[in-house]
C-alpha cells in the first residue's frame, strides 16, 4: 500500500534579514515527507505560483508542486480543506507556526477540525507507518520525546526537533513543474480590522520591591534567593540517605 | 538585652534603673567608667598584675543566636518586645468573590504538577483583566491529573476545577479538550487564557479554539480588556486587535498575584462524555541524556572536586538517566570535557532537579544553577554553600552514596534497555 502524503508549505522569512526564504519548519516537513514516501510526496502551497521561494522547496528533489492560486488577503484554510477533501490522503504535514502572516499556528488544527481528522502537534519524527497506523515521536521540552500512535489519516505539525531540511538545489528547483490550480476563496474578514506594525521590543520586567519600611527594603536588597536550607541528613545510614535522594527523584518524576 | 548593669531586676521582677551608673556609662572619661562598663564582664587580673579584658565576653547573644555588641552602652531603645512581634507571619487579605458575574478561565501548564512562573503570571494577568472589566469576575483554574501545587490560594485562583481520572493522565489532549468544551458550555467564560508554551498550553488552546470555532489571539504579549497585541510573522510583527475569547499569552506578560489570598473553591463539572482517543500515548521515550544540551536538560548530576571514583560517577549518572555536569575544578583537572561545565564561565542550566556531588558551591558555580528548582547536595562538609542552597543535603562520602544510589536505580530498573529504546532516535539521525 502506498502512502499518500501531502506537505503544506508557506513562504518563510529570514529572522535577521527579513528576506523571503524556505520556511524552516515547512522545510523540515518536506524533509519528513521525503523520508516517508520519497518523490511520491505532494507539496501544496496556497498563494502566488510565481513566487521564486517555492522553487527552493522544489529544489529539495520534488518533481512537481501544486499551487492553489490565491491572493494574499484570502483565508487559506477553507481552500486547503476543500483541496484535501478531494483526494484520498493519509498524512498531511505542516510546520508548527508560519514565519509570515498571523503566525497563529492554527492551520493544522482548523484543517483537522474541518476534515474530522486527529491532529498531532510538534512531531519530531514519524518512525513507521504500518497497517493504517503511524508511530510518531513528539518533541517535548528539554529534548525529550514522546511516542504516540495514531490511525491514518491525520495531520501532523512538524517541530524544530525534526530532521533539518536538506540543501535545496537551484537547478532542480528550476526544472520542477509548478502546477497552478485555480481556486475560489474568501477574504479573511476578521483580519481586515487589525492594525499591524513592526514588532516593538518587549519591555524587560523589572524586579519591583513592594517594601513599606526601610528594614523591608534593606532585606529585599540583601536577601538571598530562596531562603532557608532544606533538609540536611547527617547521621542516617548511607542506605537511608540514598533512599531519601532516590525518593525525591521519583517524586519529581525525573526517574522513569 | 542590655549588658550594662545599671539595670537591676528587683525581687518583684520590676526593672530598676540606676541613673547614676547610666550617667557614668555615658561619659567615657569618668574615672569609674571602666568599672561600670565592665561590671559583670569578668575582667581578669593577669599574672603581671595588669587588668585584662576577655574579648570573648564582650557582647551578648541576640535573639537569633548571633552575638551582638551593644555600642550604645545601654542607651539604645529597648526593642526586645518589638522584635518578637515582627517575627509573626503576615496573613494576606482574602479576596472573596461570592457570586461571580462572569468567569475567566486559565488553563495552567502545571509542569511537574506545580504552577510555573508562566502560569502564575497568567493568573495575575487574569485578575488584571477582571479588574478592568465591568462586574465581578472570578478566575477559574482548570487542572488535569496529578497536581502537587499547594499554593493555589496565593497564586490567585478563585475557583478550581480539578479533573482527575485515568482519561486525563499523561498525554491526553483530546480528552482534555473535550472537558474544556464542556466547561465552556457550563460556565460560558468571558475569556480563556492559555500559556503560549511548549509545555502543552499552545496545543490545548489551539485545539479548543478549533473546536469552539473561535479565532484565538496567539503569542499575545499585551492583554487589556479591549485590546490585545500579539506577535506575528515569526515575531517581526505586532498585531493589535480586539481581545478575542481565547488568548494564548507569552511569558512575562502579567504580574503574579502577591498581595492577596484567594478562595480556591472547587467547581464540579457535569458528567463528561469522552470519546475514545485517536492519539494513543506510549509514554516518554528514553533519550540518551547526554545528547540533550546541558542548558536544556531536566535532570543533571553534576560532579565536583569531591568525586574520586570517576568511573562510578559516570555509571551512576547513566543508571539514573541523568545528564552529566561538572564544576570548573572537575573540568580543569581533565576529568570532564569543557562543555559540561556548569557556572558563570560554563553553561547556565535550567534543570528542574540538580544533584551536586562533591561541589562546594562557589559563587561562580551557583550563578549557573540559579534557575534550578530542586537542588540536592552530596557533600562531606555540612557547612558549605551548596548545602545552604539545597533542598535536600546528604552529608556523607560521595563514593558511598553514589554506589547506594546506583544500586537503588538498578533495583528500580531505570533505563532497562537504553540501547533498544534509543533506536528511533538513531534511525532518525541516519535518515
Ligand atoms: C573567573 C572565574 C570563573 C569561574 N567560573 C566557574 C564556573 O563557571 N563554574 C564552576 O563550577 N566554577 C567556576 N569557578 C571556580 C569556582 O570559584 C570554584 O573554584 C569551583 O566551582 C569549585 O569547584 P568544586 O566545588 O568542585 O571544588 P571544591 O571547592 O574543592 O569543593 C569540593 C567539595 O567536595 C566536598 N568533598 C570532598 N571530598 C568529598 C567526598 N569524598 N565526598 C563528598 N564530598 C566531598 C568538599 O567538602 C567540598 O565541598 C570560577 C572561578 C573564577 C575565578
CSV table of C-alpha atoms in Angstrom, one decimal, chain A residues 75-191:
chain,number,residue,atom,x,y,z
A,75,UNK,CA,-8.0,32.8,4.1
A,76,UNK,CA,-6.1,29.7,3.1
A,77,UNK,CA,-7.9,27.2,5.4
A,78,UNK,CA,-11.2,26.7,3.5
A,79,UNK,CA,-9.3,26.3,0.2
A,80,UNK,CA,-6.9,23.8,1.7
A,81,UNK,CA,-9.6,21.8,3.4
A,82,UNK,CA,-11.6,21.7,0.1
A,83,UNK,CA,-8.5,20.6,-1.7
A,84,UNK,CA,-7.6,17.9,0.8
A,85,UNK,CA,-11.1,16.5,0.8
A,86,UNK,CA,-10.9,15.8,-2.9
A,87,UNK,CA,-8.0,13.4,-2.7
A,88,UNK,CA,-7.5,10.3,-0.6
A,89,UNK,CA,-4.8,11.5,1.7
A,90,UNK,CA,-3.1,9.6,4.6
A,91,UNK,CA,-0.9,12.2,6.2
A,92,UNK,CA,-0.7,15.9,6.0
A,93,UNK,CA,2.4,17.6,7.2
A,94,UNK,CA,2.7,21.3,8.2
A,95,UNK,CA,5.0,23.4,10.2
A,96,UNK,CA,4.1,24.4,13.7
A,97,UNK,CA,3.9,28.1,13.0
A,98,UNK,CA,4.3,30.1,9.8
A,99,UNK,CA,7.0,32.7,9.6
A,100,UNK,CA,4.8,35.2,7.9
A,101,UNK,CA,1.3,36.5,8.3
A,102,UNK,CA,-0.5,35.9,11.6
A,103,UNK,CA,1.8,33.0,12.7
A,104,UNK,CA,-1.0,31.7,14.8
A,105,UNK,CA,-0.2,28.0,14.2
A,106,UNK,CA,-3.9,27.3,13.8
A,107,UNK,CA,-3.8,25.9,10.3
A,108,UNK,CA,-3.3,22.2,11.2
A,109,UNK,CA,-6.0,22.5,13.9
A,110,UNK,CA,-8.5,24.2,11.7
A,111,UNK,CA,-7.9,21.7,8.9
A,112,UNK,CA,-8.1,18.8,11.3
A,113,UNK,CA,-11.4,20.1,12.6
A,114,UNK,CA,-12.8,20.7,9.1
A,115,UNK,CA,-11.8,17.2,7.9
A,116,UNK,CA,-12.6,15.5,11.2
A,117,UNK,CA,-9.1,14.1,11.5
A,118,UNK,CA,-6.8,13.9,14.5
A,119,UNK,CA,-4.0,16.4,14.8
A,120,UNK,CA,-0.6,15.6,16.2
A,121,UNK,CA,1.3,18.6,17.3
A,122,UNK,CA,5.1,19.1,17.4
A,123,UNK,CA,6.2,16.0,15.6
A,124,UNK,CA,9.9,15.2,15.7
A,125,UNK,CA,9.7,12.1,13.6
A,126,UNK,CA,7.3,9.6,12.1
A,127,UNK,CA,9.0,6.4,12.8
A,128,UNK,CA,6.9,3.9,10.9
A,129,UNK,CA,3.5,3.6,9.2
A,130,UNK,CA,2.1,0.1,9.3
A,131,UNK,CA,-1.4,-1.3,8.9
A,132,UNK,CA,-3.0,2.1,8.8
A,133,UNK,CA,-1.4,3.2,12.0
A,134,UNK,CA,1.6,5.5,12.4
A,135,UNK,CA,4.2,5.5,15.2
A,136,UNK,CA,5.0,9.1,15.9
A,137,UNK,CA,7.6,10.7,18.1
A,138,UNK,CA,6.6,14.1,19.5
A,139,UNK,CA,9.1,16.7,20.6
A,140,UNK,CA,8.7,17.7,24.2
A,141,UNK,CA,10.6,20.5,26.0
A,142,UNK,CA,14.1,19.7,27.2
A,143,UNK,CA,15.0,17.4,24.4
A,144,UNK,CA,12.5,14.7,25.5
A,145,UNK,CA,10.5,12.6,23.1
A,146,UNK,CA,7.1,11.0,23.5
A,147,UNK,CA,5.9,8.0,21.5
A,148,UNK,CA,2.4,8.2,20.2
A,149,UNK,CA,0.5,6.1,17.8
A,150,UNK,CA,-2.3,7.4,15.6
A,151,UNK,CA,-4.5,6.0,12.9
A,152,UNK,CA,-4.4,7.3,9.4
A,153,UNK,CA,-5.4,9.8,8.2
A,154,UNK,CA,-4.0,12.5,10.4
A,155,UNK,CA,-2.4,16.0,10.3
A,156,UNK,CA,1.0,16.5,11.9
A,157,UNK,CA,2.7,19.7,12.6
A,158,UNK,CA,6.5,19.4,12.4
A,159,UNK,CA,8.7,20.8,15.1
A,160,UNK,CA,12.2,22.3,15.0
A,161,UNK,CA,13.4,19.0,16.5
A,162,UNK,CA,12.7,17.1,13.3
A,163,UNK,CA,15.5,16.3,10.8
A,164,UNK,CA,16.8,19.5,9.2
A,165,UNK,CA,15.8,20.2,5.6
A,166,UNK,CA,18.3,19.1,3.0
A,167,UNK,CA,20.0,21.7,0.9
A,168,UNK,CA,18.0,22.9,-2.0
A,169,UNK,CA,19.5,22.6,-5.5
A,170,UNK,CA,18.8,25.6,-7.6
A,171,UNK,CA,18.7,23.8,-10.9
A,172,UNK,CA,16.5,21.0,-9.6
A,173,UNK,CA,14.1,23.7,-8.4
A,174,UNK,CA,14.1,25.4,-11.7
A,175,UNK,CA,13.3,22.2,-13.6
A,176,UNK,CA,10.4,21.2,-11.3
A,177,UNK,CA,7.0,21.7,-12.8
A,178,UNK,CA,4.7,24.1,-10.9
A,179,UNK,CA,1.1,23.2,-11.3
A,180,UNK,CA,-1.1,26.2,-10.7
A,181,UNK,CA,-4.7,25.4,-9.7
A,182,UNK,CA,-7.5,28.0,-9.7
A,183,UNK,CA,-9.5,28.1,-6.5
A,184,UNK,CA,-12.2,30.2,-5.0
A,185,UNK,CA,-11.6,31.7,-1.7
A,186,UNK,CA,-13.0,34.3,0.7
A,187,UNK,CA,-11.3,37.3,2.1
A,188,UNK,CA,-10.3,37.0,5.7
A,189,UNK,CA,-12.8,39.4,7.1
A,190,UNK,CA,-11.7,39.4,10.7
A,191,UNK,CA,-8.2,40.3,9.8
